[in-house]
mmCIF file of C-alpha atoms in Angstrom:
data_model
loop_
_atom_site.group_PDB
_atom_site.id
_atom_site.type_symbol
_atom_site.label_atom_id
_atom_site.label_comp_id
_atom_site.label_asym_id
_atom_site.label_seq_id
_atom_site.Cartn_x
_atom_site.Cartn_y
_atom_site.Cartn_z
ATOM 1 C CA UNK A 103 71.112 112.053 141.718
ATOM 2 C CA UNK A 104 68.392 111.384 138.785
ATOM 3 C CA UNK A 105 69.842 114.812 137.609
ATOM 4 C CA UNK A 106 73.068 114.421 137.916
ATOM 5 C CA UNK A 107 73.090 111.643 136.178
ATOM 6 C CA UNK A 108 71.466 112.679 132.961
ATOM 7 C CA UNK A 109 73.246 115.390 133.643
ATOM 8 C CA UNK A 110 76.587 114.059 133.122
ATOM 9 C CA UNK A 111 75.784 112.127 130.217
ATOM 10 C CA UNK A 112 74.547 114.854 128.817
ATOM 11 C CA UNK A 113 77.472 116.892 128.486
ATOM 12 C CA UNK A 114 79.799 113.128 128.583
ATOM 13 C CA UNK A 115 77.955 113.001 124.616
ATOM 14 C CA UNK A 116 78.636 116.071 123.977
ATOM 15 C CA UNK A 117 82.033 116.558 124.260
ATOM 16 C CA UNK A 118 82.013 113.076 122.887
ATOM 17 C CA UNK A 119 80.307 114.217 119.529
ATOM 18 C CA UNK A 120 82.146 118.414 119.687
ATOM 19 C CA UNK A 121 85.804 115.520 118.710
ATOM 20 C CA UNK A 122 83.678 114.183 116.286
ATOM 21 C CA UNK A 123 84.229 114.389 112.116
ATOM 22 C CA UNK A 124 82.393 112.350 109.605
ATOM 23 C CA UNK A 125 84.478 112.336 106.690
ATOM 24 C CA UNK A 126 82.736 110.135 103.304
ATOM 25 C CA UNK A 127 85.655 108.970 99.857
ATOM 26 C CA UNK A 128 85.151 106.676 97.426
ATOM 27 C CA UNK A 129 83.524 103.757 99.211
ATOM 28 C CA UNK A 130 84.361 104.383 103.216
ATOM 29 C CA UNK A 131 83.316 106.607 105.057
ATOM 30 C CA UNK A 132 84.728 107.395 108.541
ATOM 31 C CA UNK A 133 84.927 109.250 111.913
ATOM 32 C CA UNK A 134 87.486 111.483 112.836
ATOM 33 C CA UNK A 135 88.423 111.564 116.567
ATOM 34 C CA UNK A 136 91.675 113.076 118.349
ATOM 35 C CA UNK A 137 93.923 111.745 115.357
ATOM 36 C CA UNK A 138 92.613 108.466 115.483
ATOM 37 C CA UNK A 139 90.198 107.651 111.694
ATOM 38 C CA UNK A 140 87.821 104.564 112.398
ATOM 39 C CA UNK A 141 87.150 103.830 108.743
ATOM 40 C CA UNK A 142 84.232 101.685 107.017
ATOM 41 C CA UNK A 143 85.056 100.325 103.837
ATOM 42 C CA UNK A 144 81.810 99.561 101.838
ATOM 43 C CA UNK A 145 80.103 96.117 101.374
ATOM 44 C CA UNK A 146 82.161 94.621 97.889
ATOM 45 C CA UNK A 147 84.656 97.614 97.218
ATOM 46 C CA UNK A 148 88.504 96.691 96.869
ATOM 47 C CA UNK A 149 90.675 97.349 100.160
ATOM 48 C CA UNK A 150 93.582 98.895 98.160
ATOM 49 C CA UNK A 151 91.048 100.923 96.473
ATOM 50 C CA UNK A 152 89.196 102.265 99.014
ATOM 51 C CA UNK A 153 91.594 102.365 102.244
ATOM 52 C CA UNK A 154 94.333 104.581 99.839
ATOM 53 C CA UNK A 155 92.032 106.387 98.921
ATOM 54 C CA UNK A 156 90.630 107.573 102.267
ATOM 55 C CA UNK A 157 94.706 108.710 103.102
ATOM 56 C CA UNK A 158 95.066 110.429 100.130
ATOM 57 C CA UNK A 159 91.838 112.419 100.630
ATOM 58 C CA UNK A 160 93.504 112.755 104.439
ATOM 59 C CA UNK A 161 96.621 113.751 103.408
ATOM 60 C CA UNK A 162 97.287 111.262 105.296
ATOM 61 C CA UNK A 163 101.648 110.410 104.517
ATOM 62 C CA UNK A 164 102.360 108.062 107.086
ATOM 63 C CA UNK A 165 100.862 105.757 109.543
ATOM 64 C CA UNK A 166 99.369 102.345 110.991
ATOM 65 C CA UNK A 167 96.487 100.368 109.730
ATOM 66 C CA UNK A 168 94.819 97.566 111.910
ATOM 67 C CA UNK A 169 91.393 95.521 110.641
ATOM 68 C CA UNK A 170 88.862 93.387 110.637
ATOM 69 C CA UNK A 171 85.710 92.565 107.855
ATOM 70 C CA UNK A 172 84.879 89.648 105.641
ATOM 71 C CA UNK A 173 86.284 89.327 102.525
ATOM 72 C CA UNK A 174 85.212 86.727 99.161
ATOM 73 C CA UNK A 175 88.524 87.700 96.872
ATOM 74 C CA UNK A 176 90.724 87.735 98.371
ATOM 75 C CA UNK A 177 94.940 87.869 96.557
ATOM 76 C CA UNK A 178 98.199 86.775 98.870
ATOM 77 C CA UNK A 179 101.243 87.362 97.919
ATOM 78 C CA UNK A 180 104.563 85.414 99.189
ATOM 79 C CA UNK A 181 107.640 86.951 98.206
ATOM 80 C CA UNK A 182 110.511 84.254 97.386
ATOM 81 C CA UNK A 183 114.378 86.006 98.056
ATOM 82 C CA UNK A 184 115.972 84.009 96.216
ATOM 83 C CA UNK A 185 114.513 85.385 92.227
ATOM 84 C CA UNK A 186 113.140 88.828 94.528
ATOM 85 C CA UNK A 187 109.998 88.149 92.967
ATOM 86 C CA UNK A 188 106.114 88.189 94.247
ATOM 87 C CA UNK A 189 104.045 85.097 93.726
ATOM 88 C CA UNK A 190 99.677 85.992 94.005
ATOM 89 C CA UNK A 191 97.824 83.645 94.544
ATOM 90 C CA UNK A 192 93.953 84.530 95.130
ATOM 91 C CA UNK A 193 91.575 82.471 96.826
ATOM 92 C CA UNK A 194 87.402 82.894 95.474
ATOM 93 C CA UNK A 195 85.706 82.470 99.067
ATOM 94 C CA UNK A 196 84.040 83.475 102.430
ATOM 95 C CA UNK A 197 86.322 84.433 104.682
ATOM 96 C CA UNK A 198 87.105 85.974 107.630
ATOM 97 C CA UNK A 199 89.245 88.604 108.073
ATOM 98 C CA UNK A 200 90.864 88.152 111.276
ATOM 99 C CA UNK A 201 93.621 90.397 111.314
ATOM 100 C CA UNK A 202 94.866 93.087 108.931
ATOM 101 C CA UNK A 203 97.889 94.894 109.793
ATOM 102 C CA UNK A 204 100.648 97.299 107.906
ATOM 103 C CA UNK A 205 102.283 100.832 107.215
ATOM 104 C CA UNK A 206 101.154 103.293 105.104
ATOM 105 C CA UNK A 207 104.734 105.360 104.193
ATOM 106 C CA UNK A 208 105.860 107.029 101.003
ATOM 107 C CA UNK A 209 106.819 105.308 97.153
ATOM 108 C CA UNK A 210 108.152 107.414 94.660
ATOM 109 C CA UNK A 211 106.015 110.061 95.611
ATOM 110 C CA UNK A 212 102.768 108.216 95.767
ATOM 111 C CA UNK A 213 101.693 106.817 99.086
ATOM 112 C CA UNK A 214 102.303 102.659 99.787
ATOM 113 C CA UNK A 215 100.026 100.887 101.868
ATOM 114 C CA UNK A 216 101.387 97.985 102.828
ATOM 115 C CA UNK A 217 99.625 95.201 104.581
ATOM 116 C CA UNK A 218 99.442 91.406 105.563
ATOM 117 C CA UNK A 219 96.460 89.788 106.773
ATOM 118 C CA UNK A 220 95.924 86.622 108.342
ATOM 119 C CA UNK A 221 91.660 85.131 106.460
ATOM 120 C CA UNK A 222 89.886 82.877 108.166
ATOM 121 C CA UNK A 223 87.808 79.621 106.170
ATOM 122 C CA UNK A 224 84.820 77.929 106.991
ATOM 123 C CA UNK A 225 87.132 75.181 107.940
ATOM 124 C CA UNK A 226 88.748 77.365 110.366
ATOM 125 C CA UNK A 227 91.681 76.986 108.928
ATOM 126 C CA UNK A 228 94.086 79.862 108.491
ATOM 127 C CA UNK A 229 95.748 81.778 105.350
ATOM 128 C CA UNK A 230 98.520 84.419 105.793
ATOM 129 C CA UNK A 231 100.295 86.924 103.700
ATOM 130 C CA UNK A 232 101.418 90.406 102.559
ATOM 131 C CA UNK A 233 97.271 92.044 101.319
ATOM 132 C CA UNK A 234 97.754 92.516 97.369
ATOM 133 C CA UNK A 235 93.800 93.201 97.801
ATOM 134 C CA UNK A 236 90.855 91.940 98.368
ATOM 135 C CA UNK A 237 87.249 92.313 98.069
ATOM 136 C CA UNK A 238 84.804 93.417 101.017
ATOM 137 C CA UNK A 239 81.962 90.749 101.593
ATOM 138 C CA UNK A 240 80.015 92.133 104.706
ATOM 139 C CA UNK A 241 81.729 94.680 106.848
ATOM 140 C CA UNK A 242 85.535 95.887 106.651
ATOM 141 C CA UNK A 243 86.159 98.068 109.239
ATOM 142 C CA UNK A 244 89.630 99.164 109.984
ATOM 143 C CA UNK A 245 91.584 102.384 112.704
ATOM 144 C CA UNK A 246 94.691 104.065 110.633
ATOM 145 C CA UNK A 247 96.761 106.086 113.338
ATOM 146 C CA UNK A 248 98.330 108.830 111.676
ATOM 147 C CA UNK A 249 101.603 110.068 112.408
ATOM 148 C CA UNK A 250 102.616 113.701 110.890
ATOM 149 C CA UNK A 251 105.704 113.105 109.858
ATOM 150 C CA UNK A 252 106.854 111.366 106.275
ATOM 151 C CA UNK A 253 108.426 108.715 105.406
ATOM 152 C CA UNK A 254 109.606 107.159 102.635
ATOM 153 C CA UNK A 255 110.345 103.848 101.319
ATOM 154 C CA UNK A 256 112.914 102.392 98.390
ATOM 155 C CA UNK A 257 114.371 99.260 97.438
ATOM 156 C CA UNK A 258 117.172 97.665 97.791
ATOM 157 C CA UNK A 259 118.224 96.808 94.885
ATOM 158 C CA UNK A 260 120.396 93.878 96.645
ATOM 159 C CA UNK A 261 116.880 92.769 98.730
ATOM 160 C CA UNK A 262 114.446 93.128 96.035
ATOM 161 C CA UNK A 263 112.281 95.232 98.909
ATOM 162 C CA UNK A 264 111.675 98.330 99.891
ATOM 163 C CA UNK A 265 113.182 99.678 103.027
ATOM 164 C CA UNK A 266 111.794 102.792 104.699
ATOM 165 C CA UNK A 267 114.448 105.507 104.114
ATOM 166 C CA UNK A 268 115.102 107.850 106.806
ATOM 167 C CA UNK A 269 117.963 110.270 105.376
ATOM 168 C CA UNK A 270 115.099 111.086 102.931
#
């Protein structure tokens, strides 16, 4: 019985590692398992720069991103539909990234990460909004779920935002 358990464990470890590929880039490391990527962004690095570098390096045309971690500097944006402009605000304090979610698409021929974030403050209050960027201070752990189709966004001038254009 003991031999069966040991043999089963060895087989599971071998098959799990056979499906995994370790990767490294500018301020990130990752593991690819099947079609999913697990990404770690280095301490004191820009979330947007590291994830954009990752997406370019892995040639990911579109997909979904989720993540958690910690930051000590984050710039959030709020879209004002009247002026059709974003209002930015930077927060310089240690905060938990309790949730980051977003998508990957293409705008004007370049990768576009559209990210939203919820940040937990020391007093347990939360901040939320569109993430312009954040610096990791501690851990930055993300999952990237690519899709094999290019997804293009174009600016809707009437609204002032980029929308999916499935005709392109």
